[in-house]
Coordinates of C-alpha atoms in Angstrom, one line a residue:
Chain A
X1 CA 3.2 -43.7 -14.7
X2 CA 1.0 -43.8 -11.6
X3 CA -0.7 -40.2 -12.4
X4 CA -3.4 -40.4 -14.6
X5 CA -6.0 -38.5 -16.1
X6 CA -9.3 -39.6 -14.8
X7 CA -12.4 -39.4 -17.3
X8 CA -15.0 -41.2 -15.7
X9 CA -18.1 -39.4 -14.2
X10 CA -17.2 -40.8 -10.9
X11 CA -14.3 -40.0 -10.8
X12 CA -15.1 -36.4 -10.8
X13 CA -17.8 -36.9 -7.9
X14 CA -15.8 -38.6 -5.7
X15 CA -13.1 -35.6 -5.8
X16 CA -15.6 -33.3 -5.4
X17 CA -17.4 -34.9 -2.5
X18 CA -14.3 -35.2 -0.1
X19 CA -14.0 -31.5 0.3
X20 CA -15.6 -28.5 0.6
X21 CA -12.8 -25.5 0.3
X22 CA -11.9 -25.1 -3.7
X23 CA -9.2 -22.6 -5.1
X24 CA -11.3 -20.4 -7.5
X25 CA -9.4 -18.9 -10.3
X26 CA -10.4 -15.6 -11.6
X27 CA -8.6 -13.4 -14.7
X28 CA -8.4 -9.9 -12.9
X29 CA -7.5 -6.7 -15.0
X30 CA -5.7 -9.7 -17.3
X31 CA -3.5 -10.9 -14.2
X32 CA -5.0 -14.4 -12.8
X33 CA -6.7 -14.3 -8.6
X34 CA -6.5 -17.9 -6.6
X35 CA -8.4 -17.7 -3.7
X36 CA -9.9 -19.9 -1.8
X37 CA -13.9 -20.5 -0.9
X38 CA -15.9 -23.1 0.0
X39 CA -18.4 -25.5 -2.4
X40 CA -21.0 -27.6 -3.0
X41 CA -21.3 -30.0 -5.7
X42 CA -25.0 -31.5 -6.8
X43 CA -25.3 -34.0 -10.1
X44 CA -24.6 -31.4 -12.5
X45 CA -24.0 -27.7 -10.9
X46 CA -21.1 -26.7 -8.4
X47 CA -22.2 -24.1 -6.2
X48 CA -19.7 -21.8 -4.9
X49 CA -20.0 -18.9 -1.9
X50 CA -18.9 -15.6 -3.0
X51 CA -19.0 -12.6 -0.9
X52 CA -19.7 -8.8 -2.0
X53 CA -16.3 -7.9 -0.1
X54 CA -14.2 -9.9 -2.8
X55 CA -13.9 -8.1 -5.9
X56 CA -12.7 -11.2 -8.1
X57 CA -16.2 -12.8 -6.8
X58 CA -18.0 -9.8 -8.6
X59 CA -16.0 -10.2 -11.5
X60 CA -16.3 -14.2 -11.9
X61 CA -20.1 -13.9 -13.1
X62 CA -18.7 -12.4 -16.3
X63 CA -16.0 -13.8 -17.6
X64 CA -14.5 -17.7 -16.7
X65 CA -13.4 -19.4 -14.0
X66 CA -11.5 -21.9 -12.8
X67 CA -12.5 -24.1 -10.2
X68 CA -10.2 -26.6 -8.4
X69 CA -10.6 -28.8 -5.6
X70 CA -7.1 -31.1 -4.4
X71 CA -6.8 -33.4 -1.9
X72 CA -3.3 -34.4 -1.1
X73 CA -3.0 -38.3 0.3
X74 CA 0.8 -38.3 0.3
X75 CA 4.3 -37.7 -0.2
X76 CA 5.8 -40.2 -2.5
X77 CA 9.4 -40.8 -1.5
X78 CA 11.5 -42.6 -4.2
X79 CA 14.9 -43.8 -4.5
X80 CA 16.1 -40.6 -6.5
X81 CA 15.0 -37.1 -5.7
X82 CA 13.9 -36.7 -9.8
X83 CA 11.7 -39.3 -9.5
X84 CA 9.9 -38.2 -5.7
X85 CA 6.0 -36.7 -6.3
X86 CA 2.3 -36.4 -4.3
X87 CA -0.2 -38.5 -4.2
X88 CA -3.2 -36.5 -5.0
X89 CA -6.6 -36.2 -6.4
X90 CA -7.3 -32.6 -8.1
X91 CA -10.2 -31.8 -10.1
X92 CA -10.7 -28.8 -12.3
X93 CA -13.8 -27.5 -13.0
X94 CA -13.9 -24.4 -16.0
X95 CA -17.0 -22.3 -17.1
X96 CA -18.8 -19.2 -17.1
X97 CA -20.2 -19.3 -13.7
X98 CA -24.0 -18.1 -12.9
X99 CA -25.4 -15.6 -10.3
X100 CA -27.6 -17.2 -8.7
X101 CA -30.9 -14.8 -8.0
X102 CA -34.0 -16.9 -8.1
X103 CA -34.6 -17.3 -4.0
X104 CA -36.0 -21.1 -4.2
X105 CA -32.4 -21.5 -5.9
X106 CA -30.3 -20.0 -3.9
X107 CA -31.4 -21.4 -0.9
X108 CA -31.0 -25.0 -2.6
X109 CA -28.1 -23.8 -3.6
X110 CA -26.8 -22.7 -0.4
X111 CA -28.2 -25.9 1.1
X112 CA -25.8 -28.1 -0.8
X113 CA -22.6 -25.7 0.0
X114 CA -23.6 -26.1 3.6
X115 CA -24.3 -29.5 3.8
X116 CA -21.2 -30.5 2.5
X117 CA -19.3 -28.5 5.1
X118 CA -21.1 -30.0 8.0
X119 CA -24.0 -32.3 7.5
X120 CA -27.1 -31.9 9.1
X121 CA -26.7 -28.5 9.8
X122 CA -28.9 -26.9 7.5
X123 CA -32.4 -28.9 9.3
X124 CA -30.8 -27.8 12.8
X125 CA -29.3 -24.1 12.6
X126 CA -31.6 -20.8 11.4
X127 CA -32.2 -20.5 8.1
X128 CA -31.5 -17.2 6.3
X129 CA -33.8 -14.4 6.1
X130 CA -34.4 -12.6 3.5
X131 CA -32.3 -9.6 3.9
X132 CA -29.4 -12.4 4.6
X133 CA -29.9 -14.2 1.4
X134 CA -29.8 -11.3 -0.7
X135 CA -26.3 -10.1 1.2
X136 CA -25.2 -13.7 0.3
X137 CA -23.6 -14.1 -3.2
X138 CA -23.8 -17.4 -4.7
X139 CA -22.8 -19.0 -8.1
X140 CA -23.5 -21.8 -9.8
X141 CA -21.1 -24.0 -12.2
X142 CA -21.6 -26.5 -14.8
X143 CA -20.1 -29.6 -14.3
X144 CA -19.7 -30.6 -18.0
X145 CA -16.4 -28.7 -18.7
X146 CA -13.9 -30.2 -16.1
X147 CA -10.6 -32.7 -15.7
X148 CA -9.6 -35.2 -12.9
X149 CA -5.9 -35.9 -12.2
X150 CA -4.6 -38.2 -9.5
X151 CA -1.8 -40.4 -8.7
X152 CA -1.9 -43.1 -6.2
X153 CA 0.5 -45.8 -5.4
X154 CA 4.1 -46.3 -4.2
X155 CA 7.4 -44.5 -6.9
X156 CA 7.8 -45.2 -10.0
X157 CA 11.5 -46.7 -9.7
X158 CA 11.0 -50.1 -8.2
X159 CA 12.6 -51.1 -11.5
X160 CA 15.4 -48.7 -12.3
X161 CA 18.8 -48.8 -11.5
X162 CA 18.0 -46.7 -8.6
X163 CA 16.8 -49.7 -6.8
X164 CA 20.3 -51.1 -6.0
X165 CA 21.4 -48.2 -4.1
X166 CA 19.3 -50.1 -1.2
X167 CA 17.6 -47.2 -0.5
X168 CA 13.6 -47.3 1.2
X169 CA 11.5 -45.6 -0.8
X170 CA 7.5 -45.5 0.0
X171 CA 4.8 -43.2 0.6
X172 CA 4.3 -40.9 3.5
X173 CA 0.2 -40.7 3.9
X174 CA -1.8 -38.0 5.2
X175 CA -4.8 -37.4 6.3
X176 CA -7.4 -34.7 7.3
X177 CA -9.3 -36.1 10.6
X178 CA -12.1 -33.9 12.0
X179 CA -11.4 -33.3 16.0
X180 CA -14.1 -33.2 18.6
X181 CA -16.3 -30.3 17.9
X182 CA -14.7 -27.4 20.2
X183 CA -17.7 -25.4 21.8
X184 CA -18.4 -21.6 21.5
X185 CA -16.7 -20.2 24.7
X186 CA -19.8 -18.4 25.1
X187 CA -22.2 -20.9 24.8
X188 CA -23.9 -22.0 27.8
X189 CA -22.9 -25.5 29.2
X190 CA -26.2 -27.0 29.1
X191 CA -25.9 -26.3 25.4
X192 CA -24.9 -30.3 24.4
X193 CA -23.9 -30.9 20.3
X194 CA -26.2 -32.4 18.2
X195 CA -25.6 -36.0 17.1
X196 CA -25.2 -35.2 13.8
X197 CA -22.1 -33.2 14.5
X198 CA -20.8 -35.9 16.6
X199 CA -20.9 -38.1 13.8
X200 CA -19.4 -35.4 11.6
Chain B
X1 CA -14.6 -10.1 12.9
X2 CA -12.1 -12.8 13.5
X3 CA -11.0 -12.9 10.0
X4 CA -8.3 -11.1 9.5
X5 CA -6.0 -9.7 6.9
X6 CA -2.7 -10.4 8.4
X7 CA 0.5 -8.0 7.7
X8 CA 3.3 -9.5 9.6
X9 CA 6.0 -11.0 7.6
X10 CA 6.4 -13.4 10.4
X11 CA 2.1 -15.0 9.2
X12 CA 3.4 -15.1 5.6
X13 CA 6.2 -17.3 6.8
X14 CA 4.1 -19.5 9.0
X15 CA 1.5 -20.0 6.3
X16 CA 3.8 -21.0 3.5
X17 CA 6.0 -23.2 6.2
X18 CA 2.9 -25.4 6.9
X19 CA 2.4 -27.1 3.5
X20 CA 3.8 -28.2 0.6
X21 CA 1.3 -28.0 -2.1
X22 CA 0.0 -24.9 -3.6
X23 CA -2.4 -24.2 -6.0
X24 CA -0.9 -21.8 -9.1
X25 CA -3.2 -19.5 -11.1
X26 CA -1.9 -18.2 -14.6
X27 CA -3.8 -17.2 -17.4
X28 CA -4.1 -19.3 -20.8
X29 CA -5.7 -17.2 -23.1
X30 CA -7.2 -15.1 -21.5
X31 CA -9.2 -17.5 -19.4
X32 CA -7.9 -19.0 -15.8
X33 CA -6.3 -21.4 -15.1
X34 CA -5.4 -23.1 -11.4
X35 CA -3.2 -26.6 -11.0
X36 CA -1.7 -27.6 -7.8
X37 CA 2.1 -27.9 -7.7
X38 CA 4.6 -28.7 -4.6
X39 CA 6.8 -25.6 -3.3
X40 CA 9.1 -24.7 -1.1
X41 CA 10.2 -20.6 0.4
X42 CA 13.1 -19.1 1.7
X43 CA 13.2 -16.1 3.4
X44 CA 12.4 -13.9 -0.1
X45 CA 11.7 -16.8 -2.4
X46 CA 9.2 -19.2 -3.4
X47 CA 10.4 -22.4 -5.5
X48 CA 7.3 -24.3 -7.4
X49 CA 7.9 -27.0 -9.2
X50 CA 6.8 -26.9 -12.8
X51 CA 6.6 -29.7 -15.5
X52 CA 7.1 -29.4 -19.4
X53 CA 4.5 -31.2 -19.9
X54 CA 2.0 -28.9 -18.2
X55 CA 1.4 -25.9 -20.8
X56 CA 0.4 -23.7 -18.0
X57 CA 3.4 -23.5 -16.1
X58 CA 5.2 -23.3 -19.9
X59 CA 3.7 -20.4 -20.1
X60 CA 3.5 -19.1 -16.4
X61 CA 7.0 -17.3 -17.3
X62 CA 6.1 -15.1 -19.8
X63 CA 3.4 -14.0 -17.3
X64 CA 2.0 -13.1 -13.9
X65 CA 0.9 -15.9 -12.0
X66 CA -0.8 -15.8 -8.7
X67 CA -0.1 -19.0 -5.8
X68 CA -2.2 -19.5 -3.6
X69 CA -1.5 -21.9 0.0
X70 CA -4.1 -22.7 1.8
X71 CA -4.5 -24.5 5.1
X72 CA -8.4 -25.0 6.6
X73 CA -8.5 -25.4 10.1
X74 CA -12.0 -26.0 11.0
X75 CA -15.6 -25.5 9.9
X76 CA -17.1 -22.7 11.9
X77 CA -20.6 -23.5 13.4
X78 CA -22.9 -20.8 14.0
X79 CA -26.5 -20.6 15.6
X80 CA -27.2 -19.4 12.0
X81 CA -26.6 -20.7 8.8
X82 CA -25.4 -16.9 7.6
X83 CA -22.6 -17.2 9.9
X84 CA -21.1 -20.4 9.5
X85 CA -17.8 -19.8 8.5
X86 CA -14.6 -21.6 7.8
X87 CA -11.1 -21.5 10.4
X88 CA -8.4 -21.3 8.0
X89 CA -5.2 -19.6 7.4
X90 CA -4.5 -18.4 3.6
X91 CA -1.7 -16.9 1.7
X92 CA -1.4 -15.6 -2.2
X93 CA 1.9 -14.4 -3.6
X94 CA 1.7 -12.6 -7.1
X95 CA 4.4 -11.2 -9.6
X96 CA 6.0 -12.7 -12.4
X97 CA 8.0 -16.0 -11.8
X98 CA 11.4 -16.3 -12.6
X99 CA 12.5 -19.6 -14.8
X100 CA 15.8 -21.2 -13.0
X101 CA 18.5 -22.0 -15.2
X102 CA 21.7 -21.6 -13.3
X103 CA 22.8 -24.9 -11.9
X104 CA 23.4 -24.0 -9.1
X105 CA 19.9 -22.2 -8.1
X106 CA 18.3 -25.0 -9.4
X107 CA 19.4 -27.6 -7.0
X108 CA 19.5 -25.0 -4.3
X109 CA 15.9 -24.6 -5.3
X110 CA 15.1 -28.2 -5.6
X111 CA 16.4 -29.0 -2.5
X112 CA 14.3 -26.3 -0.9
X113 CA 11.2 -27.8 -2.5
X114 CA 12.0 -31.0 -1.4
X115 CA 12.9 -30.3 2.3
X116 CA 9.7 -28.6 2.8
X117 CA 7.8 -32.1 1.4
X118 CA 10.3 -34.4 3.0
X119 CA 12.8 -33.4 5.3
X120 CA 15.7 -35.3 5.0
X121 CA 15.4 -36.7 1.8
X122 CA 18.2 -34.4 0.2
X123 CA 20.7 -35.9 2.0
X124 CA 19.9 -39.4 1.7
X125 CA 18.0 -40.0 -1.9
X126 CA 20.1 -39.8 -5.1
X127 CA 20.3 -36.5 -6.5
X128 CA 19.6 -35.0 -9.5
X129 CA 22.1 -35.8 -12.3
X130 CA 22.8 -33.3 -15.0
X131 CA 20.1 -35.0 -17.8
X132 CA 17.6 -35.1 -14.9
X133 CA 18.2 -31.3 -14.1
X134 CA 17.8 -30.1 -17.5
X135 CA 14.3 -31.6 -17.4
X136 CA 13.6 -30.7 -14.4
X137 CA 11.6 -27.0 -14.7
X138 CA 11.4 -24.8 -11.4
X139 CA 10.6 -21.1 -11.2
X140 CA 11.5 -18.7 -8.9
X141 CA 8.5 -16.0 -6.9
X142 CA 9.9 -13.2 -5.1
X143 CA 8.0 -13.0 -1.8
X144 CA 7.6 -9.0 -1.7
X145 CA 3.9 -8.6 -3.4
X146 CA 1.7 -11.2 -1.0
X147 CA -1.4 -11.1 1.0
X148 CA -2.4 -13.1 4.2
X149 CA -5.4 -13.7 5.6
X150 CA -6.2 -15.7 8.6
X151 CA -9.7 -16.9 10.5
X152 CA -9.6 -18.0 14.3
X153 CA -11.8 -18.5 16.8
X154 CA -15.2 -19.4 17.4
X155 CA -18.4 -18.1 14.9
X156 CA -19.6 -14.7 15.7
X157 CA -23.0 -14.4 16.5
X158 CA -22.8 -15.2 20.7
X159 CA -23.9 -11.7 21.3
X160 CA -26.3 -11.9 18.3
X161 CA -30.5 -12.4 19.2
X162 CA -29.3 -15.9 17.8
X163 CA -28.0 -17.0 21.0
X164 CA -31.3 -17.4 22.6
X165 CA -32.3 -19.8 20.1
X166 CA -30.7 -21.8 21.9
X167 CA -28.5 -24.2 19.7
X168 CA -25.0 -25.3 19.7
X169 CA -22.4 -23.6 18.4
X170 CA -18.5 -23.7 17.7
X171 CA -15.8 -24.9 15.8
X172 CA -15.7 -28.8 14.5
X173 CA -11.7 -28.7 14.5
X174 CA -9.8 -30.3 11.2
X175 CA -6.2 -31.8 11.2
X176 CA -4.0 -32.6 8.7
X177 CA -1.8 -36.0 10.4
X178 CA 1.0 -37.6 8.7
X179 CA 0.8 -41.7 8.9
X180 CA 3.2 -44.2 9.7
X181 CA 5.6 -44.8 6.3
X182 CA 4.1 -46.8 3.5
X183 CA 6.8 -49.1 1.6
X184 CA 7.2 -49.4 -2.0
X185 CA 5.9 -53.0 -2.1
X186 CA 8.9 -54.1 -4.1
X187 CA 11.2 -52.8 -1.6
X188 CA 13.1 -56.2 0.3
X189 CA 12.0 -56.4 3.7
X190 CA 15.6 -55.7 5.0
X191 CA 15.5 -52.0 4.0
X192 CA 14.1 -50.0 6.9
X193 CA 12.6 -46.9 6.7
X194 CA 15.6 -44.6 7.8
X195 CA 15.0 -41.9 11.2
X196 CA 14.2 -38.8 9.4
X197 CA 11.1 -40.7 7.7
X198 CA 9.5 -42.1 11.1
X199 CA 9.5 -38.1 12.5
X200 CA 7.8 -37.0 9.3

C-alpha cells in the first residue's frame, strides 16, 4: 500500500502550505455544507475567510468544522481497473473554529490568508480600513486535531498476475502552474507588476 | 459582481466535466466530516467512489451527503487587500446517495468514474471481476438538487477611489496541466505507453 496515513508535524505543514482554497465542512440544520474558501495556515492556527453572505460561515463559529485541503499529483493507472487510484495529499483539519474579533488579530490573521494566496501582496496593496475589517469575517482553527493522507508512487500490481497481461501501467502527473499575471483591462499601461508577483 | 450563481444546467455539466476528484461532506455524529473521493456524472447522475474501509462513506448511505467540485482558476489581485478575490468555478450536489448493487450499474458506474479520470482505460485495463466488484463500493447522486457558482474576470475595484492609488491589479492565472506518462518502474522497457495515455 502506497497510501498512508501521515502523522508527522511536517507532514501536515507541507499540505497546508501548497494551497490556499480548502473545502470547509459545516453540519447545517443536521445535513452536512462543502464549500469551498480560501486559508491560511501559521504554526498552530488555520485561518479561514468567511463572508456574512454564507450562512454555513455564520453557523461554523458554533458548532464543528471540518477543514480539508487536497492536492491531487496524479492519476495512477494500473494493470486492472480495481486496482487504478490518485496520487494525492489531503489534510483534514476538525475543531470548533473561533471568530476572530480582536483587530491586531484579525489583521494578522488576514495577513497570513493573503499571503499565502499571493505573496507580497499584503506590504504592496491597501490595507483594510476599519469599516472593511469589521465587514470581513474571519476564523481561526486549531491545528492540534487533524489527519494527513497521501499516496505517492507508481500501482500497486507490479507483482500480481496482472502484470503478464503486458499491459503499461504508470502514473499520469499533474500539476497547477501559475500563468503570467493577466492585467486589469482597466488598468493603465504604465501600471507595470510588481516583482513579487512576477516571481509568484 | 463577477461572482455569480450560475443556473444553467449546461455550468453544472461543465463544472463536474473538468475534474475528477471531489471532496464529499457527510455527517458522523453529528459533527462534519469532508474526504476527497474520484467521480464521474452522466447526464442525471453522479458516481463517487467509496471504500469500506472509510466509515464515512459507510455511512454516507443512510444519510445526506453534500459533494462539492471545485476548480480555482486564478487569484484575483486587487488595488486593495478587501477585494482580492479568487477566479474559480464551483459546484455542490446534495441529496441522499444511492448504494449500487445491481451488477450491471455498478460497472456502468465504474466505468463512468473511470473514463472521467482516464479516458480509455475501460477498454484497455482488465476489468473488474466478480470478487473485485463485490468490494468495490460506489454510490449513486441524482443531479436534480445542485448549486453553481462561478467567478471570472478581473477584481472589482477599477472604478473604485482605489484606482488612483495607482498599483497593479489583475488576475495571476492558475492551470491545472497533465504531464507526460510516468511508468511503473517495474514495467519492461518494451511496453509503451498506449495512444489514449499520451492525449491524456
Amino acid at each position: 500500500m502506497k497510501e498512508k496515513a501521515r502523522t508527522a508535524r511536517a507532514d501536515l505543514d507541507a499540505v497546508l502550505a501548497a494551497g490556499f482554497v480548502c473545502h470547509l465542512g459545516v453540519v447545517v440544520d443536521g445535513t452536512p455544507r462543502v464549500v469551498p474558501t480560501v486559508y491560511g495556515a501559521t504554526a498552530d492556527t488555520l485561518y479561514f475567510h468567511g463572508s456574512v453572505a454564507t450562512p454555513s460561515l455564520v453557523r461554523a463559529p458554533h458548532a464543528e468544522v471540518c477543514v480539508t485541503v487536497t492536492h491531487v499529483d496524479g492519476v495512477v493507472v494500473a494493470r486492472s481497473l480495481f486496482e487504478h487510484s490518485v496520487n494525492y495529499r489531503s489534510a483534514m483539519v476538525y475543531g470548533t473554529p473561533r471568530p476572530v474579533t480582536d483587530e491586531d488579530e484579525k489583521l494578522a490573521g488576514l495577513r497570513v490568508v493573503t499571503e499565502q494566496a499571493a505573496p507580497g501582496q499584503w506590504e504592496y496593496a491597501r490595507r483594510p480600513n476599519r469599516k472593511e475589517l469589521a465587514a470581513t469575517s474571519l476564523l481561526a482553527l486549531g491545528l492540534d486535531e487533524a489527519s494527513v493522507k497521501v499516496r505517492t508512487g507508481p500501482p500497486d500490481d507490479a507483482d500480481s498476475l496482472d502484470a503478464a497481461l503486458g499491459l503499461w501501467a504508470g502514473v499520469l502527473p499533474l500539476t497547477t502552474v501559475r500563468g503570467a499575471p493577466v492585467p486589469d483591462p482597466a488598468l493603465p499601461d504604465s501600471i507595470a507588476p510588481p516583482a513579487h508577483l512576477l516571481r509568484f
